[in-house]
CSV table of C-alpha atoms and ligand atoms in Angstrom, one decimal:
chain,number,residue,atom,x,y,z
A,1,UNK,CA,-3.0,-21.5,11.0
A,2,UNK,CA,-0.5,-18.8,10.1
A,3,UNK,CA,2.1,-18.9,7.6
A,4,UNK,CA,5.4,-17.1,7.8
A,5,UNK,CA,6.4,-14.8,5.0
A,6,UNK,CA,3.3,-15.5,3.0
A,7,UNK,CA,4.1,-13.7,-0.5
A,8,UNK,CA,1.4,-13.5,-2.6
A,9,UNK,CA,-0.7,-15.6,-0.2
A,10,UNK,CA,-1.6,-18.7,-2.7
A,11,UNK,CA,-0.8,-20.6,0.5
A,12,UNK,CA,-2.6,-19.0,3.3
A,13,UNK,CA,-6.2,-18.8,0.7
A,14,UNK,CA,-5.4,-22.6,0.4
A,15,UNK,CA,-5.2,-23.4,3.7
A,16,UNK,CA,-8.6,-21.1,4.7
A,17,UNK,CA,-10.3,-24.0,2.8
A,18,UNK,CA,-9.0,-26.4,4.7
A,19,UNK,CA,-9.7,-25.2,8.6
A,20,UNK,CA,-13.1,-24.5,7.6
A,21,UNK,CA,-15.3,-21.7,8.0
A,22,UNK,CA,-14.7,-21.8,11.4
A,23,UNK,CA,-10.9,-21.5,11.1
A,24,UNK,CA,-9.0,-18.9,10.5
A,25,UNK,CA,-5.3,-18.4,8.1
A,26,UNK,CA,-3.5,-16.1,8.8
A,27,UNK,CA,-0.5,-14.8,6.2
A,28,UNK,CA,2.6,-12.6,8.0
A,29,UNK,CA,4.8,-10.7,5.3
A,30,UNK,CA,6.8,-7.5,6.1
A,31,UNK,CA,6.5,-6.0,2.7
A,32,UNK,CA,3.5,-4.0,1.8
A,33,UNK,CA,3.7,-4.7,-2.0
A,34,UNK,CA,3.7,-8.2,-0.9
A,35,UNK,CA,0.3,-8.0,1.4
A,36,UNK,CA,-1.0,-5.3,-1.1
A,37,UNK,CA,-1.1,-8.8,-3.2
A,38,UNK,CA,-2.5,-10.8,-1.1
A,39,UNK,CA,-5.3,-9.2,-0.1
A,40,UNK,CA,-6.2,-8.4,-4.1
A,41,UNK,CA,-6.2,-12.3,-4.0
A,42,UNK,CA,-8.1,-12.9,-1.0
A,43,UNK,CA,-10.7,-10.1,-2.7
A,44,UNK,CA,-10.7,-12.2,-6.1
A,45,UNK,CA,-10.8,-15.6,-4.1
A,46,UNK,CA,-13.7,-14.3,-2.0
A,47,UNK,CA,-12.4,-16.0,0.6
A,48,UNK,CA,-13.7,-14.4,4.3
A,49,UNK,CA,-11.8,-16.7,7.6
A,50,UNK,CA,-8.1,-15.4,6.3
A,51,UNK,CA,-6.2,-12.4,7.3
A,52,UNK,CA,-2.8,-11.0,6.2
A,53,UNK,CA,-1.1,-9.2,8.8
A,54,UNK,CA,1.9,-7.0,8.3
A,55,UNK,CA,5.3,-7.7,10.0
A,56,UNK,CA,8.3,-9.3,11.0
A,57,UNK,CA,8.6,-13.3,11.6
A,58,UNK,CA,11.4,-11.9,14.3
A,59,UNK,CA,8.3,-10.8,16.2
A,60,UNK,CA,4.8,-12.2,15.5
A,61,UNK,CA,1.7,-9.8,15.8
A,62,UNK,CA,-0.1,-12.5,17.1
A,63,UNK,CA,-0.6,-13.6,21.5
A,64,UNK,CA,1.0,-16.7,23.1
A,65,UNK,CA,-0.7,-20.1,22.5
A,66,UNK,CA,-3.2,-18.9,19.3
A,67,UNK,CA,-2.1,-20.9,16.5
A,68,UNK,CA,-2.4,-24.7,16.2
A,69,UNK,CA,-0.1,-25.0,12.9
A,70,UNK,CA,2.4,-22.6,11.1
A,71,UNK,CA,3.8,-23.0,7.9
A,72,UNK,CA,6.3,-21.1,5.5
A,73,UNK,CA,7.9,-21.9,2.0
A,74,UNK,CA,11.5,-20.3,1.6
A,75,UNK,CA,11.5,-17.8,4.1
A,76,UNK,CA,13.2,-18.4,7.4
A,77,UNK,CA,16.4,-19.4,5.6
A,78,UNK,CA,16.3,-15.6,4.5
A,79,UNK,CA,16.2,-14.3,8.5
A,80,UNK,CA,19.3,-12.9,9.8
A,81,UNK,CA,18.2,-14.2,13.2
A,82,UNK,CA,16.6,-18.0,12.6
A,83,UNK,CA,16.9,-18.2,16.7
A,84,UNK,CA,14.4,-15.2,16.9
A,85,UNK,CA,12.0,-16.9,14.3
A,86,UNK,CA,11.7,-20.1,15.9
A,87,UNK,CA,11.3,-19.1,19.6
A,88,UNK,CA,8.4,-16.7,18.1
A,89,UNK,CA,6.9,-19.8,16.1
A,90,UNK,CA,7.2,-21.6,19.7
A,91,UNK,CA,5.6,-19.2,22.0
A,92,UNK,CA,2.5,-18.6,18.9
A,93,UNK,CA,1.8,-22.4,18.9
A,94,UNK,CA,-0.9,-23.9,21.2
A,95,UNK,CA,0.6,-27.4,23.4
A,96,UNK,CA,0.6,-29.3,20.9
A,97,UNK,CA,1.0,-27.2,17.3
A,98,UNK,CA,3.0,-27.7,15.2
A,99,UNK,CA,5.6,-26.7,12.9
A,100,UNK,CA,5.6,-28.0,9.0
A,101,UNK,CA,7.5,-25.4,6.5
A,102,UNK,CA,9.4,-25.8,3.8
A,103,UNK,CA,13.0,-24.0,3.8
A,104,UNK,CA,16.4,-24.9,2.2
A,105,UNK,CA,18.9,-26.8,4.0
A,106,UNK,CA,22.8,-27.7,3.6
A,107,UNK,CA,24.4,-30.8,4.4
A,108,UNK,CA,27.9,-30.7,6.0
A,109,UNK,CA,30.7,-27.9,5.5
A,110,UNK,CA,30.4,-25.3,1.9
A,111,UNK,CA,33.0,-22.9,1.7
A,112,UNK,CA,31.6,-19.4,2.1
A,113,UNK,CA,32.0,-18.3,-1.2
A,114,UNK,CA,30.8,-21.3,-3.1
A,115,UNK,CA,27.6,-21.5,-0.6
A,116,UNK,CA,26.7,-17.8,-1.8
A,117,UNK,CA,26.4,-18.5,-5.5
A,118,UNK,CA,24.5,-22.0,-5.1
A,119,UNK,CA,21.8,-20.1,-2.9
A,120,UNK,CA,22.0,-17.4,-4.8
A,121,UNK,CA,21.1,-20.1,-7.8
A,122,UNK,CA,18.4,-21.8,-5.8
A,123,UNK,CA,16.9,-18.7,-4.9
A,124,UNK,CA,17.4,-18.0,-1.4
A,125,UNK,CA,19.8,-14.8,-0.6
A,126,UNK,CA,20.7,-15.2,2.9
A,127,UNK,CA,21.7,-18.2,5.1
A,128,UNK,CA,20.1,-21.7,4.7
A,129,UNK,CA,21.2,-23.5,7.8
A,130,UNK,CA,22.8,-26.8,8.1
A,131,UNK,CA,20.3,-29.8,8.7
A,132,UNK,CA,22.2,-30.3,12.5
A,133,UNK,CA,22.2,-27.1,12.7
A,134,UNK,CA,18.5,-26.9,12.1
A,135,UNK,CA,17.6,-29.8,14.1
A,136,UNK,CA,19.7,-28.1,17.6
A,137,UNK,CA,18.0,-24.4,16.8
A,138,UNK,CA,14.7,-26.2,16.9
A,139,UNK,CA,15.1,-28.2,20.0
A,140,UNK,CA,16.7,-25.2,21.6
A,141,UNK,CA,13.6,-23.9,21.4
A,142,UNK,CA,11.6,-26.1,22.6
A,143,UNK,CA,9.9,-27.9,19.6
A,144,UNK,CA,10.1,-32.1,19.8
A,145,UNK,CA,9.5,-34.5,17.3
A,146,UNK,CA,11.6,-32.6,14.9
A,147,UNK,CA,12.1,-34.2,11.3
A,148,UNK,CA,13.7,-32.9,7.7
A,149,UNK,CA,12.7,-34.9,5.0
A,150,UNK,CA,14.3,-33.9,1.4
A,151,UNK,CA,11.9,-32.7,-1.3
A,152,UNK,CA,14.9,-31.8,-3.9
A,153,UNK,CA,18.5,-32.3,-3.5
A,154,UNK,CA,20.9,-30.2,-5.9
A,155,UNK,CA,23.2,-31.6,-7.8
A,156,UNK,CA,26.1,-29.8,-9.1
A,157,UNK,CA,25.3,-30.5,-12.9
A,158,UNK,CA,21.8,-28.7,-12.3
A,159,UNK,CA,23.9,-25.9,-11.4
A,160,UNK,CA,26.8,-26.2,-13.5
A,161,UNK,CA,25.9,-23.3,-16.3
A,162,UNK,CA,25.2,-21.0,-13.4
A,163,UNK,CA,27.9,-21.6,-11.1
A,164,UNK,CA,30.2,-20.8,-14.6
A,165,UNK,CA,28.5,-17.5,-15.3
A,166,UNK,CA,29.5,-16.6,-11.6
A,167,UNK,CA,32.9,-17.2,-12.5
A,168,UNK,CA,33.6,-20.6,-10.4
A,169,UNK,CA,34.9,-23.7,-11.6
A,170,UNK,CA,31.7,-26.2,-12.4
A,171,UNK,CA,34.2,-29.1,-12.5
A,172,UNK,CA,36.5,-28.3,-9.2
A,173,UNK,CA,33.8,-27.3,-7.0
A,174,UNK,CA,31.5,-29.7,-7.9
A,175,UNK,CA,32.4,-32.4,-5.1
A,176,UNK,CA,32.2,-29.4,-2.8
A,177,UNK,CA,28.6,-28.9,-3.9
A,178,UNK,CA,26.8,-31.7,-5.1
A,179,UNK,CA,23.9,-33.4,-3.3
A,180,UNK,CA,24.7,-30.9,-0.1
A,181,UNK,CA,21.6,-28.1,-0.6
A,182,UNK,CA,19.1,-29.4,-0.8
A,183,UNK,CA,14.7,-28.4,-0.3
A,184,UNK,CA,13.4,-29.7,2.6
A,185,UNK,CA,9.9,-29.9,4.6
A,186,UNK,CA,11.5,-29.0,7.9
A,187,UNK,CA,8.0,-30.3,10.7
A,188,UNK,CA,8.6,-30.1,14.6
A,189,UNK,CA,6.2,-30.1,17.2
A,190,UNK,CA,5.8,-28.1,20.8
A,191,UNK,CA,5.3,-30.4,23.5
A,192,UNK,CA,1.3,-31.0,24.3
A,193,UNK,CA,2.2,-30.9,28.6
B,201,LIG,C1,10.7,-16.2,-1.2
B,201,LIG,S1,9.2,-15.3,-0.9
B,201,LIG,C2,8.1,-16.6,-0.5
B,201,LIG,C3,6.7,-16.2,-0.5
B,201,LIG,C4,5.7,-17.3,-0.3
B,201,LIG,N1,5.9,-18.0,1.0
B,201,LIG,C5,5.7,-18.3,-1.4
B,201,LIG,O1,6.0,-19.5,-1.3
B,201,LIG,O2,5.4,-17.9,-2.6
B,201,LIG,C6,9.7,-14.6,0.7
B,201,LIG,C7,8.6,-13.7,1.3
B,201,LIG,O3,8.9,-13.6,2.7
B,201,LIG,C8,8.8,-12.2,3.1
B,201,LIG,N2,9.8,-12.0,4.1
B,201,LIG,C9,11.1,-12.2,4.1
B,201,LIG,N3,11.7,-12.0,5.2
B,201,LIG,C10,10.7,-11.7,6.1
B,201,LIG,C11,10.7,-11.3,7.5
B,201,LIG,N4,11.8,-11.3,8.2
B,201,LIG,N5,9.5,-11.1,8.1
B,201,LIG,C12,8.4,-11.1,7.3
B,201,LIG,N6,8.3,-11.4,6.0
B,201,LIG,C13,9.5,-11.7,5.4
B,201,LIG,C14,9.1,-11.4,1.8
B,201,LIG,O4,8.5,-10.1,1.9
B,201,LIG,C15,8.4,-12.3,0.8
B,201,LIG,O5,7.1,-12.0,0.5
């Protein structure tokens, strides 16, 4: 298995239990801080089938066909090019693999300025997509049985003292904002054929 942006790497020594000792994780991160981390953990864990490899989920380090799952928790919504990300995860995957990650998603239309601050408040800096938007990107490249299921949605009184402090109207915005971002676990599959 690999798993896309893996931080500190709690994920990726999880999953090593899980595909055995004949398995292998893999964890991808792009900042050495971040995989100077993760292999302190994997030391401590004493954990042997896992490796954390340094780069860019634009371009995996890894061949065609060599992964049978991938997974990633709030990190593809932070890629300036989700296109780039997804083809990659695609040509990674064996026939068959599949995708499961957890990413945030928007439903419907946010004005620009409002969307910043709520992600911003969530915890994501860049773009989350829209869930259609998610869905067609996905198919695009190639994945089938594509399905976001809601893990949180975010209501505008979560965010109410925040979205003050930023210097927006709680009250006005808040039919433009609640119960549209929401956490999702975002699974698609690459065709077996
Ligand atoms: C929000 S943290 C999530 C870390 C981990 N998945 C978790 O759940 O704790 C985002 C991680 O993704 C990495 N990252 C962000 N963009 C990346 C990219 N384009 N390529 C590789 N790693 C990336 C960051 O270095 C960071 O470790």
């Amino acid at each position: 298995m690999l798993d896309l942006g893996s931080g500190g790497g709690i994920d990726v020594l999880l999953s090593a239990k899980r595909v055995g000792p004949t398995g292998k994780a893999y964890g991808l991160d792009m900042t050495d801080e971040m995989l100077e981390l993760a292999r302190a953990n994997q030391r401590t864990a004493g954990v042997e089938n896992v490796e954390f490899l340094k780069g860019e989920i634009e371009a995996i380090p890894l061949p065609d066909s060599s992964v049978d799952v991938i997974i990633s928790n709030c990190v593809i919504n932070l890629s300036a090019d989700k296109d780039r990300v997804l083809a990659e995860a695609f040509r990674v995957l064996r026939p068959g693999g599949r995708v499961a990650v957890s990413d945030v998603v928007v439903r419907g239309t946010v004005p620009p300025a409002i969307r910043r601050s709520v992600e911003l408040w969530i915890g994501c800096v860049a773009g989350a997509l829209e869930e259609q938007e998610y869905r067609e990107k996905l198919a695009k490249a190639g994945f089938e049985a594509i399905d976001l299921e809601p893990t949180r949605v975010y209501h505008a009184e979560d965010a109410r003292d925040f979205l003050a402090g930023a210097g927006l109207d709680a009250e006005a915005i808040a039919p433009e904002v609640d119960g549209k971002f929401m956490s999702a676990f975002v699974r698609a599959r690459k065709p077996a054929g």
